[in-house]
């Protein structure tokens, strides 16, 4: 099992620091190359550059939740959710389909139902 992960390209887990302007201020974000690749794909789907995507995510996150404590962690979770939602079929694998064209409310509702079903299965197997 471990060989599948250990023998992967080491470039994927190496970190890279990127500078970006958020709310008019220059800052840096350090992520592993794998995450940068996923974020590039997300940005391209909606016709944005990576800095534009990062600024938009930061802006909307700040608007929705106030201060952003750990933006790098948020970006990692965004990447994981993007890949997970692709596996579930909620985000088409066709990169020509922009993320902005998807029905976010419907996707979040389906995701919540899957989470509830998973918790019920966990409770019934623990009983």
Coordinates of C-alpha atoms in Angstrom, one line a residue:
X1 CA 0.0 0.0 0.0
X2 CA 2.6 2.5 1.0
X3 CA 4.6 2.1 -2.2
X4 CA 1.8 3.8 -4.1
X5 CA 2.5 7.0 -2.1
X6 CA 6.2 6.6 -1.4
X7 CA 7.1 6.1 -5.0
X8 CA 5.1 9.1 -6.2
X9 CA 7.0 12.0 -7.8
X10 CA 8.7 13.8 -4.9
X11 CA 8.1 17.1 -6.7
X12 CA 4.4 16.8 -5.7
X13 CA 5.1 17.2 -1.9
X14 CA 7.8 19.9 -2.3
X15 CA 6.6 23.3 -1.2
X16 CA 6.6 26.5 -3.2
X17 CA 6.0 30.0 -2.0
X18 CA 3.9 32.3 -4.1
X19 CA 3.3 36.0 -3.7
X20 CA -0.2 37.3 -4.1
X21 CA -2.1 40.5 -3.5
X22 CA -5.0 40.2 -1.1
X23 CA -7.1 43.2 -0.2
X24 CA -4.4 45.4 -1.7
X25 CA -1.6 43.9 0.4
X26 CA 1.2 41.7 -0.8
X27 CA 1.5 38.4 1.0
X28 CA 2.9 35.0 0.4
X29 CA 1.3 31.5 0.5
X30 CA 3.3 28.3 0.9
X31 CA 1.7 25.1 -0.4
X32 CA 2.9 21.8 -1.8
X33 CA 3.2 21.6 -5.6
X34 CA 0.2 19.2 -5.8
X35 CA -2.1 21.8 -4.3
X36 CA -0.8 24.5 -6.6
X37 CA -1.6 22.2 -9.6
X38 CA -5.1 21.7 -8.4
X39 CA -5.6 25.4 -7.7
X40 CA -4.3 26.1 -11.3
X41 CA -6.9 23.7 -12.7
X42 CA -9.7 25.3 -10.7
X43 CA -8.6 28.8 -11.8
X44 CA -8.4 27.8 -15.5
X45 CA -11.9 26.3 -15.4
X46 CA -13.3 29.8 -14.7
X47 CA -10.9 31.7 -16.9
X48 CA -8.9 33.1 -14.1
X49 CA -5.3 33.3 -13.3
X50 CA -4.1 31.7 -10.1
X51 CA -3.6 35.1 -8.3
X52 CA -7.1 36.1 -9.4
X53 CA -8.6 32.9 -7.9
X54 CA -6.7 33.3 -4.7
X55 CA -7.8 36.9 -4.3
X56 CA -11.5 35.9 -5.1
X57 CA -11.4 33.0 -2.6
X58 CA -9.9 35.2 0.1
X59 CA -12.3 38.0 -0.5
X60 CA -15.4 35.8 -0.4
X61 CA -14.1 33.9 2.6
X62 CA -13.5 37.2 4.5
X63 CA -16.9 38.4 3.5
X64 CA -18.6 35.2 4.7
X65 CA -16.6 34.5 7.9
X66 CA -14.6 37.6 8.8
X67 CA -10.9 37.3 9.4
X68 CA -9.0 34.5 7.7
X69 CA -6.8 32.6 10.3
X70 CA -5.0 30.1 8.1
X71 CA -5.5 30.8 4.4
X72 CA -3.1 28.0 3.3
X73 CA -5.1 25.4 5.2
X74 CA -8.3 26.7 3.7
X75 CA -6.7 26.3 0.2
X76 CA -5.7 22.8 1.0
X77 CA -9.2 21.9 2.0
X78 CA -10.6 23.6 -1.1
X79 CA -8.4 21.3 -3.2
X80 CA -9.5 18.2 -1.3
X81 CA -13.1 19.2 -1.6
X82 CA -12.8 19.9 -5.3
X83 CA -11.3 16.4 -5.9
X84 CA -13.8 14.7 -3.6
X85 CA -16.7 16.5 -5.3
X86 CA -15.3 15.3 -8.7
X87 CA -15.3 11.7 -7.4
X88 CA -18.9 12.1 -6.2
X89 CA -19.9 13.4 -9.6
X90 CA -21.0 16.8 -8.3
X91 CA -18.2 18.7 -10.1
X92 CA -17.8 17.5 -13.7
X93 CA -14.4 16.2 -14.7
X94 CA -14.9 18.1 -18.0
X95 CA -12.6 21.0 -17.4
X96 CA -14.7 23.0 -19.9
X97 CA -17.4 23.3 -17.3
X98 CA -16.8 26.4 -15.1
X99 CA -17.2 26.0 -11.4
X100 CA -19.3 29.3 -11.4
X101 CA -21.9 27.5 -13.6
X102 CA -22.6 24.8 -11.0
X103 CA -25.5 25.0 -8.6
X104 CA -23.6 25.3 -5.4
X105 CA -26.7 25.0 -3.2
X106 CA -27.7 21.7 -4.8
X107 CA -24.2 20.4 -4.5
X108 CA -24.0 21.4 -0.8
X109 CA -27.4 19.8 -0.1
X110 CA -26.3 16.5 -1.7
X111 CA -23.0 16.6 0.2
X112 CA -24.9 17.1 3.5
X113 CA -27.2 14.1 2.7
X114 CA -24.2 11.9 2.0
X115 CA -22.6 13.1 5.3
X116 CA -25.8 12.3 7.2
X117 CA -26.0 8.8 5.6
X118 CA -22.4 8.1 6.4
X119 CA -22.9 9.1 10.1
X120 CA -26.0 6.9 10.3
X121 CA -24.0 3.9 8.9
X122 CA -21.2 4.6 11.4
X123 CA -23.7 4.7 14.3
X124 CA -25.5 1.5 13.2
X125 CA -22.2 -0.4 12.9
X126 CA -21.1 0.8 16.3
X127 CA -24.2 -0.4 17.9

